[in-house]
CSV table of C-alpha atoms in Angstrom, one decimal:
chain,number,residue,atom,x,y,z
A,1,UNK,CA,31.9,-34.3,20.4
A,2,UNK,CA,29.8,-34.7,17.4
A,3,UNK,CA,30.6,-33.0,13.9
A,4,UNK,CA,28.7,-29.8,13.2
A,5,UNK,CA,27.7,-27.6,10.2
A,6,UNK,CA,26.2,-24.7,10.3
A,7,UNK,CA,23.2,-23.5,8.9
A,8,UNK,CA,20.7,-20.3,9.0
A,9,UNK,CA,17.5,-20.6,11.2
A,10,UNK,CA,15.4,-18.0,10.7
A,11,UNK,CA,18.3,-15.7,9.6
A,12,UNK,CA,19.9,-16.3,12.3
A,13,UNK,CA,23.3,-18.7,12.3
A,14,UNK,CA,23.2,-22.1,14.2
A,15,UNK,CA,25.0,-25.1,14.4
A,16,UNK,CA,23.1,-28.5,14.3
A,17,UNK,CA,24.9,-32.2,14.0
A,18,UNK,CA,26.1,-33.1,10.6
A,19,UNK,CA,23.9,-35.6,10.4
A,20,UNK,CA,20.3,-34.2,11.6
A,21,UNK,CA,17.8,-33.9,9.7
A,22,UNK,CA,15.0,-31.2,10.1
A,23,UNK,CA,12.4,-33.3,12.1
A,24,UNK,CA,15.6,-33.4,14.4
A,25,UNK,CA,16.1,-29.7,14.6
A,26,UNK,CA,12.7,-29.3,15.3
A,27,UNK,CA,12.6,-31.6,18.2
A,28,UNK,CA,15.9,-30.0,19.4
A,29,UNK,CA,14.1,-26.7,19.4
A,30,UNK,CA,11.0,-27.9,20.8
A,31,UNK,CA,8.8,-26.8,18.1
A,32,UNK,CA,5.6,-28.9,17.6
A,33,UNK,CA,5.5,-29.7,14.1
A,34,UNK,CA,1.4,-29.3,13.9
A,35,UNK,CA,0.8,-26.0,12.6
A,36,UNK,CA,4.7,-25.0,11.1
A,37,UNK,CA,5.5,-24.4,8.0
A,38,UNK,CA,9.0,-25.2,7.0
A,39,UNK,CA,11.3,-23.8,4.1
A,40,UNK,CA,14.5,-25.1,3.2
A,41,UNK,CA,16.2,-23.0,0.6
A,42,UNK,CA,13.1,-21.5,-0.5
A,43,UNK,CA,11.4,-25.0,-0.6
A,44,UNK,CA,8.1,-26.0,1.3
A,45,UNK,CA,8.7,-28.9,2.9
A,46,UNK,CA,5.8,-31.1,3.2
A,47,UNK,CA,5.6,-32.0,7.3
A,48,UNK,CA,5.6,-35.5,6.4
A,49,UNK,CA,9.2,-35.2,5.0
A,50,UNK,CA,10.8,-33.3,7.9
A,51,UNK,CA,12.7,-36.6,9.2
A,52,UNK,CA,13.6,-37.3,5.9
A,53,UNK,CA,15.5,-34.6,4.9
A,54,UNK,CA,18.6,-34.1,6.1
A,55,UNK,CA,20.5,-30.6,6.6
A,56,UNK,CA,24.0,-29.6,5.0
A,57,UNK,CA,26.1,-26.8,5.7
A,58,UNK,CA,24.8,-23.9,4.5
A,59,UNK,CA,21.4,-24.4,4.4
A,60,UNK,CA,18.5,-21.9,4.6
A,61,UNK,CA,15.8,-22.6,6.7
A,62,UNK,CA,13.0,-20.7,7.5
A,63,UNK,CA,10.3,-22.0,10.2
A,64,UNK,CA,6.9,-20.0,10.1
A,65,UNK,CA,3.8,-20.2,12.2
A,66,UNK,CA,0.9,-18.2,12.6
A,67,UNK,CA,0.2,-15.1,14.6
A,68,UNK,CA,-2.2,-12.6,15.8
A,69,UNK,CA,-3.0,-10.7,12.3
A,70,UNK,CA,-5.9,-9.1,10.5
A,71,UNK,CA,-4.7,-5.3,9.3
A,72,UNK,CA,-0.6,-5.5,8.9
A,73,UNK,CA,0.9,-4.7,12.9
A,74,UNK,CA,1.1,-0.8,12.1
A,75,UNK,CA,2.5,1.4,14.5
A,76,UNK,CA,-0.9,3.1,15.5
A,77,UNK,CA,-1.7,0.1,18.1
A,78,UNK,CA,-3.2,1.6,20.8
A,79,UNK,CA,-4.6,4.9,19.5
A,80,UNK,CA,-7.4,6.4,20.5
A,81,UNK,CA,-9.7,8.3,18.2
A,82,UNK,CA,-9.0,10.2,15.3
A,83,UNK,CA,-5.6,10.8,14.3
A,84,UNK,CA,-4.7,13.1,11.3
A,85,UNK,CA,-1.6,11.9,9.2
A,86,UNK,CA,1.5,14.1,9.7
B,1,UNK,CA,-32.7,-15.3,12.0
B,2,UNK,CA,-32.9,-18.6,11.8
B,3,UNK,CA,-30.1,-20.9,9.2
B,4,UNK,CA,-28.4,-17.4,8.2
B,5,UNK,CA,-25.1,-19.1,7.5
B,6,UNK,CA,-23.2,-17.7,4.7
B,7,UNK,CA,-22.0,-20.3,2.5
B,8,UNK,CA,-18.6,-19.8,0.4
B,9,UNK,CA,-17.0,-22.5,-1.9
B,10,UNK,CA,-19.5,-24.8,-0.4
B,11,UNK,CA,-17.9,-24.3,3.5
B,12,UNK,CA,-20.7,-22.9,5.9
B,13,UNK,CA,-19.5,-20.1,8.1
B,14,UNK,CA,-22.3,-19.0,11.3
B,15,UNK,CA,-20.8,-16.2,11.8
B,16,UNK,CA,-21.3,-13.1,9.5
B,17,UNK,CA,-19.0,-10.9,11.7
B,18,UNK,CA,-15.0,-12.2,10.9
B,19,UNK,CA,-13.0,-10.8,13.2
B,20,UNK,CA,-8.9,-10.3,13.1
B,21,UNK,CA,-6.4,-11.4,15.7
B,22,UNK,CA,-3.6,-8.1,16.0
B,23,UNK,CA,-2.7,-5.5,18.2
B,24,UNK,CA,-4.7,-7.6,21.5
B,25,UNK,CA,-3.0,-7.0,24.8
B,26,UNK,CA,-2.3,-10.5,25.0
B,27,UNK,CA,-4.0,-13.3,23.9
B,28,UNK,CA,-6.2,-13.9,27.0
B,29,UNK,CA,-7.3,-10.6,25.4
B,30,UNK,CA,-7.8,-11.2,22.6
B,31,UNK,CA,-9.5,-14.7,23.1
B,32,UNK,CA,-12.0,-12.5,25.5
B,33,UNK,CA,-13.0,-10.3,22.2
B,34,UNK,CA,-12.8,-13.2,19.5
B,35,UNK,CA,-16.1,-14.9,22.2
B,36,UNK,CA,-17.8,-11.9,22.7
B,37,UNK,CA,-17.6,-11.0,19.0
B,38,UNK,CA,-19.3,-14.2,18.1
B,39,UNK,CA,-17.1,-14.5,15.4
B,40,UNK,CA,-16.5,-18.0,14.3
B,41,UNK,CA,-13.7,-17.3,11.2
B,42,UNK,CA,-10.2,-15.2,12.6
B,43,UNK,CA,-7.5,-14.4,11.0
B,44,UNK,CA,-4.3,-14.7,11.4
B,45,UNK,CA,-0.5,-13.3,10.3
B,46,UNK,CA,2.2,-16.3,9.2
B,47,UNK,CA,5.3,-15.2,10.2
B,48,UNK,CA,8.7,-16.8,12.0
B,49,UNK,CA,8.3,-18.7,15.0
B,50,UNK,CA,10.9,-17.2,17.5
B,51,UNK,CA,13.6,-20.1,18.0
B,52,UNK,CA,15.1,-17.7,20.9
B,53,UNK,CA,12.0,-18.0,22.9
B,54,UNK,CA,10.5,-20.8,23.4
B,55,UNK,CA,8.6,-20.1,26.5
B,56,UNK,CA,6.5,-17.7,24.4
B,57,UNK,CA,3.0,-18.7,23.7
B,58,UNK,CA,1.2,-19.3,20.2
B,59,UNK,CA,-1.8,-17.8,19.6
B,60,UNK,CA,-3.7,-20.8,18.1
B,61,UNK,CA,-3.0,-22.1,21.8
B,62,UNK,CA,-6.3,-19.7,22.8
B,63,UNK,CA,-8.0,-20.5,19.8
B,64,UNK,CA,-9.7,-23.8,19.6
B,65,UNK,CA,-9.5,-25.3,15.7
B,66,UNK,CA,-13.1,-27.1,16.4
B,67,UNK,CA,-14.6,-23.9,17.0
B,68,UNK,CA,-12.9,-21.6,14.8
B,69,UNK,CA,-12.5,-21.3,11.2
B,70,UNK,CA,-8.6,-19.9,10.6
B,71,UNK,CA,-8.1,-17.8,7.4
B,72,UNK,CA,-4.5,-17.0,7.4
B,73,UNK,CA,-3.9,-13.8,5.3
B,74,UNK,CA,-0.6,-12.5,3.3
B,75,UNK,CA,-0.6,-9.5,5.2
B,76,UNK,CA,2.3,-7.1,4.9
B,77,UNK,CA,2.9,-8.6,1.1
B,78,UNK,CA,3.8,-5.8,-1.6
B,79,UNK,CA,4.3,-7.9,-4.3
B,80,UNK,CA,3.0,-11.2,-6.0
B,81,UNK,CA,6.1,-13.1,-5.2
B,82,UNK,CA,5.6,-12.4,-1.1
B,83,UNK,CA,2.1,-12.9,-1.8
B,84,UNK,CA,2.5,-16.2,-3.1
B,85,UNK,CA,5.0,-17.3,-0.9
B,86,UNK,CA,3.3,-16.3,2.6
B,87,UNK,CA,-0.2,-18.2,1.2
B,88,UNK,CA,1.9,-21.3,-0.1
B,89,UNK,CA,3.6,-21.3,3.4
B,90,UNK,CA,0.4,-20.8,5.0
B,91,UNK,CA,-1.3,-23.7,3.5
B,92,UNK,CA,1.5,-25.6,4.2
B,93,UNK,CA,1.1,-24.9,7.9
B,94,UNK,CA,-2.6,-24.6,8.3
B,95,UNK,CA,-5.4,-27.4,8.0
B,96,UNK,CA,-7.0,-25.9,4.8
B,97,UNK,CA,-6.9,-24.5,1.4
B,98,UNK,CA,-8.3,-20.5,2.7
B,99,UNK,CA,-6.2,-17.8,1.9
B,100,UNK,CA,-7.0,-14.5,2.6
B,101,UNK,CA,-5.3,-12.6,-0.4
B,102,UNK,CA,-3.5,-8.7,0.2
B,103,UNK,CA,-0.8,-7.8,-2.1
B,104,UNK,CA,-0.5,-4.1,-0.9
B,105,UNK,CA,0.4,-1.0,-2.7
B,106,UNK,CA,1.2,1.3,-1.0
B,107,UNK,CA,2.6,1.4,3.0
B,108,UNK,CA,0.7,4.6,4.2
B,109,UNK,CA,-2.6,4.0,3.0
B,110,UNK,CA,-2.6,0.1,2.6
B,111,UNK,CA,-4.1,0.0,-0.5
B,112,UNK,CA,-4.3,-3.2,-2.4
B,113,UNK,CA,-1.9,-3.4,-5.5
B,114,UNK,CA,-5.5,-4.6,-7.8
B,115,UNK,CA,-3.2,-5.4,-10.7
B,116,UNK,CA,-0.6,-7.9,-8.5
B,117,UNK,CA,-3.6,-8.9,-6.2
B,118,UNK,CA,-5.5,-9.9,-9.4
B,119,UNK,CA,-2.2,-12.3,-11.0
B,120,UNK,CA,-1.6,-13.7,-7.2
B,121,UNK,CA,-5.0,-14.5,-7.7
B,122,UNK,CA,-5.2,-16.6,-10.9
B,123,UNK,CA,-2.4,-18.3,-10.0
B,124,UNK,CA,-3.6,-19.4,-6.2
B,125,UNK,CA,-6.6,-20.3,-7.7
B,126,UNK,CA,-4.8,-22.8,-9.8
B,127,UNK,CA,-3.3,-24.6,-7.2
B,128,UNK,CA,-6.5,-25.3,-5.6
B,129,UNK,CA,-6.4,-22.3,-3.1
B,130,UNK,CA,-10.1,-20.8,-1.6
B,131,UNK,CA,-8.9,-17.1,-2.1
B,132,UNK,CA,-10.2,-14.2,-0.4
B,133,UNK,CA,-9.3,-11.3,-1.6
B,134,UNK,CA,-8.7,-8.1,-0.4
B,135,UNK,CA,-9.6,-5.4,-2.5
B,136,UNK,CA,-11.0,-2.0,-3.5
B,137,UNK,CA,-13.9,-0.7,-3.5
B,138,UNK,CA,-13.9,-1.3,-7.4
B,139,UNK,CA,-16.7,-3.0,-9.4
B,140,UNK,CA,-14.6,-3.9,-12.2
B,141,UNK,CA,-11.9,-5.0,-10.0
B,142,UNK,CA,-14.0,-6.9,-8.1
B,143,UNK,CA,-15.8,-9.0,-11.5
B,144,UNK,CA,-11.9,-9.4,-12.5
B,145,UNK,CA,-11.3,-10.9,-9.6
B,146,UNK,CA,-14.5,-13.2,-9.3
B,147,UNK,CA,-13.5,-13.7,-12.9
B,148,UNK,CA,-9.7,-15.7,-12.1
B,149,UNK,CA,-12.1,-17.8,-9.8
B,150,UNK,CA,-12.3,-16.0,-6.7
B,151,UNK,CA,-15.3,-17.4,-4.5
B,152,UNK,CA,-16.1,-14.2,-2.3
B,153,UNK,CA,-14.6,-10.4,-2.6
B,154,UNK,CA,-13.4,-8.3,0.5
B,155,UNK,CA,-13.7,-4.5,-0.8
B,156,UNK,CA,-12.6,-2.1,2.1
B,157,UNK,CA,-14.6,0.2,3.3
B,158,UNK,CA,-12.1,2.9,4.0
B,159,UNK,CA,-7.8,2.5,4.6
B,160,UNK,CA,-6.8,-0.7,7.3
B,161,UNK,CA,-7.2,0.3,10.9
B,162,UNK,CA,-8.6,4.2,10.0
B,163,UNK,CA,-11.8,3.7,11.6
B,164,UNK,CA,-13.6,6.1,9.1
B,165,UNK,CA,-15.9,3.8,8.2
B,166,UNK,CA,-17.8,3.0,4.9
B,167,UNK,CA,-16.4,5.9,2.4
B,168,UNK,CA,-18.1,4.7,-0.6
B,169,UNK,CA,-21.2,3.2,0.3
B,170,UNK,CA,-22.5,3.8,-3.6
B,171,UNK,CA,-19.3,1.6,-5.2
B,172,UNK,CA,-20.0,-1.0,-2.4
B,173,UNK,CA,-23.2,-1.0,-3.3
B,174,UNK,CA,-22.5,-1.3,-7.0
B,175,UNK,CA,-20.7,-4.1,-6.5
B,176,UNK,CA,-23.1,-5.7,-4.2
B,177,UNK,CA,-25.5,-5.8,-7.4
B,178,UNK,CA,-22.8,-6.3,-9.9
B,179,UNK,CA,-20.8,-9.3,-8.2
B,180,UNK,CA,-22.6,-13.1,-7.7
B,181,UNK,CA,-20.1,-13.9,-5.1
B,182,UNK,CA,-20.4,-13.5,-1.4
B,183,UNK,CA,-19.1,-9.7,-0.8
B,184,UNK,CA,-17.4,-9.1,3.0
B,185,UNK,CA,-16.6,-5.7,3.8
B,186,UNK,CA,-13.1,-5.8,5.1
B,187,UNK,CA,-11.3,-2.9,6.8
B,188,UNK,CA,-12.1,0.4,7.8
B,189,UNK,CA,-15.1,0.3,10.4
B,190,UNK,CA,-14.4,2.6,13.4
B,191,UNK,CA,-18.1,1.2,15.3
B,192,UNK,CA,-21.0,-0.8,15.3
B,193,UNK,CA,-22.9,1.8,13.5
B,194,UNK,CA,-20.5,1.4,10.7
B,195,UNK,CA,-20.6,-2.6,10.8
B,196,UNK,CA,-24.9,-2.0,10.6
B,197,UNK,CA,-24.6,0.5,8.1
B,198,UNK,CA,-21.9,-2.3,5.7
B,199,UNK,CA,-25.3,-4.8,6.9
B,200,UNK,CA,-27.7,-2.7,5.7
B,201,UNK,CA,-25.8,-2.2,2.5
B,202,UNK,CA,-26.2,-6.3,1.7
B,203,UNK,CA,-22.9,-7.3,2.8
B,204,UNK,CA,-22.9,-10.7,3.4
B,205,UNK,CA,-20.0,-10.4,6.3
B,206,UNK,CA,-17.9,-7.7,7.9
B,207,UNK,CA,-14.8,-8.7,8.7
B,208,UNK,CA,-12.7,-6.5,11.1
B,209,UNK,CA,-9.4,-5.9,13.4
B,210,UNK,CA,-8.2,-2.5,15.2
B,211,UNK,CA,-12.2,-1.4,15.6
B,212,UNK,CA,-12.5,-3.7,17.8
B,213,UNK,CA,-9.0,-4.6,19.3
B,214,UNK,CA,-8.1,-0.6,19.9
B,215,UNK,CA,-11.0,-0.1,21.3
B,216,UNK,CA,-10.8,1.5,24.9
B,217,UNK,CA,-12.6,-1.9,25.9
B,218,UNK,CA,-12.1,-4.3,23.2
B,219,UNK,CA,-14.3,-6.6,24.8
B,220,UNK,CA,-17.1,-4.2,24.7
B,221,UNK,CA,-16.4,-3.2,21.5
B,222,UNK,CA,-16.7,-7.2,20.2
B,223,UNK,CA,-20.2,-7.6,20.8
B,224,UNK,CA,-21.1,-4.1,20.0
B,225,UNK,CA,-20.0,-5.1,16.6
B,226,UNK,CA,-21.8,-8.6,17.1
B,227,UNK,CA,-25.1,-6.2,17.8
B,228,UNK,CA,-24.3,-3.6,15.0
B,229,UNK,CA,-23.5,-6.7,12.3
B,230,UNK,CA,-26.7,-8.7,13.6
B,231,UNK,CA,-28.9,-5.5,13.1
B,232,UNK,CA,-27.7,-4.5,10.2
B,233,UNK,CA,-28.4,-7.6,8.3
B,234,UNK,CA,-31.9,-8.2,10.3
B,235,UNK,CA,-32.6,-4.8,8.6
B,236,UNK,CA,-30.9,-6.1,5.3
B,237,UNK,CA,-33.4,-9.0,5.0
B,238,UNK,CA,-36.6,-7.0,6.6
B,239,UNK,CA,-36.4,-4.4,3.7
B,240,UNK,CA,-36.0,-0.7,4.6
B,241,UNK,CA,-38.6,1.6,3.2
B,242,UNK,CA,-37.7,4.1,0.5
B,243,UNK,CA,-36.2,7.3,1.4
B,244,UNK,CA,-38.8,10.4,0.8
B,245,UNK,CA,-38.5,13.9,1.1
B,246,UNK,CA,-42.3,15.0,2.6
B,247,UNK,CA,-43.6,13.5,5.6
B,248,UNK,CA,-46.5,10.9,5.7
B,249,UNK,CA,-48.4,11.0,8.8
B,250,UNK,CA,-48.2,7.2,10.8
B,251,UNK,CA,-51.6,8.7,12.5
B,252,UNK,CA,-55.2,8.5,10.4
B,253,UNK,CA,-56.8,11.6,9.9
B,254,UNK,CA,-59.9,9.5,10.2
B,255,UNK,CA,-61.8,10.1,13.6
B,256,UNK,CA,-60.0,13.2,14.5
B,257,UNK,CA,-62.4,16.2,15.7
């Protein structure tokens, strides 16, 4: 079996082969790189240089895309006319 | 209204209604509102992409690029660090340099933090961003803002998602005179008659989320606001005639026995 590290994924812990890069964890999670936005160690990677850069143990990354937004998700979804505040 | 486009850093946008993309059912939903709005500019949250999950879908899977114009926002942001961050990551993963700006204030009322929103400004600017930004219904924020470069201002029109429509219509008007820059109304309509009224006022766009998305038919609701914003600015152009407190008769006096 192939050496791992591990590293964070969107907080969360994972192993990946000592020797991938992030183009390669992307791939292995099946995330299309158009429209992602990628941080390693607080760095914006540049899509471009995902199969450059290679991951070590310990790294940080954070992989972002874009959601249904305008106002901040509050908890009043769904309400129906006027609501006083508590 | 023919060639009513609203032009903003030299982009065209058709639409003069921008709508948001939250708090939708799903996104067959919410793709159902966005076309009946007539909306052609949508926002959108960045946020993590669940690596659990795959089979979930992406929103900008509903939403064709061609069509619409994307504005991702820094929604959620309470400081100019976040603020920074979330627009930085957002150009990084978008198509274009459009940011809608929020660096909030406060987490009950949503307020914008003017003093962070206006340094998150300035420095966005700088590195070649097109920032909108959301704001107050303050005239000398608003200049400030314009001021650090800014190319259009988004004053709010009462708190994110109240629905108690335009609060200050005098401030918004003030800075409808005061500022050169395109002015959108952004947050706090509740219905059409608020989008209109925003119209009337000489906004140049209303943009909008729960009004129309907690609606009890959002669909509905979408083109009412297409309806309400088309109205409103029909009336805006046409010129409404003064306010008076004694009646004038519409029928001569001439003829009558």
């Amino acid at each position: 079996m192939a050496e791992t590290i591990q590293i964070q994924v969107n907080g969360e812990a994972r192993a990946c082969r000592v020797d991938a890069t992030v183009g390669d964890l992307l791939r292995d999670l099946a995330i299309k790189t158009e429209r992602v936005a990628v941080e390693l160690n607080l760095e914006i990677l540049d899509r471009k240089d995902f199969d450059g850069r290679s991951l070590h143990a310990g790294d940080r990354l954070e992989i972002l895309s874009f959601i249904g937004g305008g106002a901040p998700i509050g908890s009043h979804v769904r309400e129906r006319g006027f609501v006083h505040a508590e | 209204m023919q060639n009513d486009s609203l032009i903003i850093a030299g982009r065209e946008f058709k639409s003069r209604l921008w709508v948001g993309t939250g708090k939708y059912k799903d996104f067959a939903e919410t793709k159902k509102a966005i076309e009946a709005s007539g909306a052609d500019v949508v926002t959108v949250a960045v946020r993590r992409v669940n690596i659990t999950d795959r089979s979930k879908e992406n929103l900008l899977d509903y939403l064709d690029p061609k069509r619409y114009i994307i504005l991702p926002n820094t929604a959620g942001c309470y400081n100019v660090e976040d603020a920074l961050r979330y627009a930085r990551l957002a150009r990084a993963a978008g198509v274009s340099d459009l940011i809608k700006l929020e660096v909030l204030g406060d987490a009950r009322t949503l307020f914008p933090d003017t003093a962070g929103l206006i340094e998150a400004a300035r420095i966005l600017v700088k590195e070649g961003f097109i920032v909108l930004p959301y704001t107050n219904d303050d005239p000398i924020v608003a200049q400030k803002l314009v001021d650090v470069g800014c190319p259009a201002v988004m004053p709010l029109a009462a708190p994110i998602g109240s629905g108690l429509g335009i609060r200050n219509p005098y401030n918004l008007k003030i800075i409808m005179e005061m500022i050169k820059v395109p002015i959108i109304v952004d947050a706090g309509v509740g219905t059409a008659s608020d989008a209109a009224f925003a119209m009337e006022l000489g906004a140049d766009a209303v943009l909008m989320n729960t009004a129309i998305a907690g609606a009890k038919d959002p669909i509905a609701m979408a083109e009412a606001m297409k309806y309400g914003v088309y109205a409103g600015r029909l009336a805006y152009k046409a010129g409404r005639i003064p306010r008076k407190l004694y009646a004038t008769a519409s029928s001569p006096i001439e003829g009558m026995l």
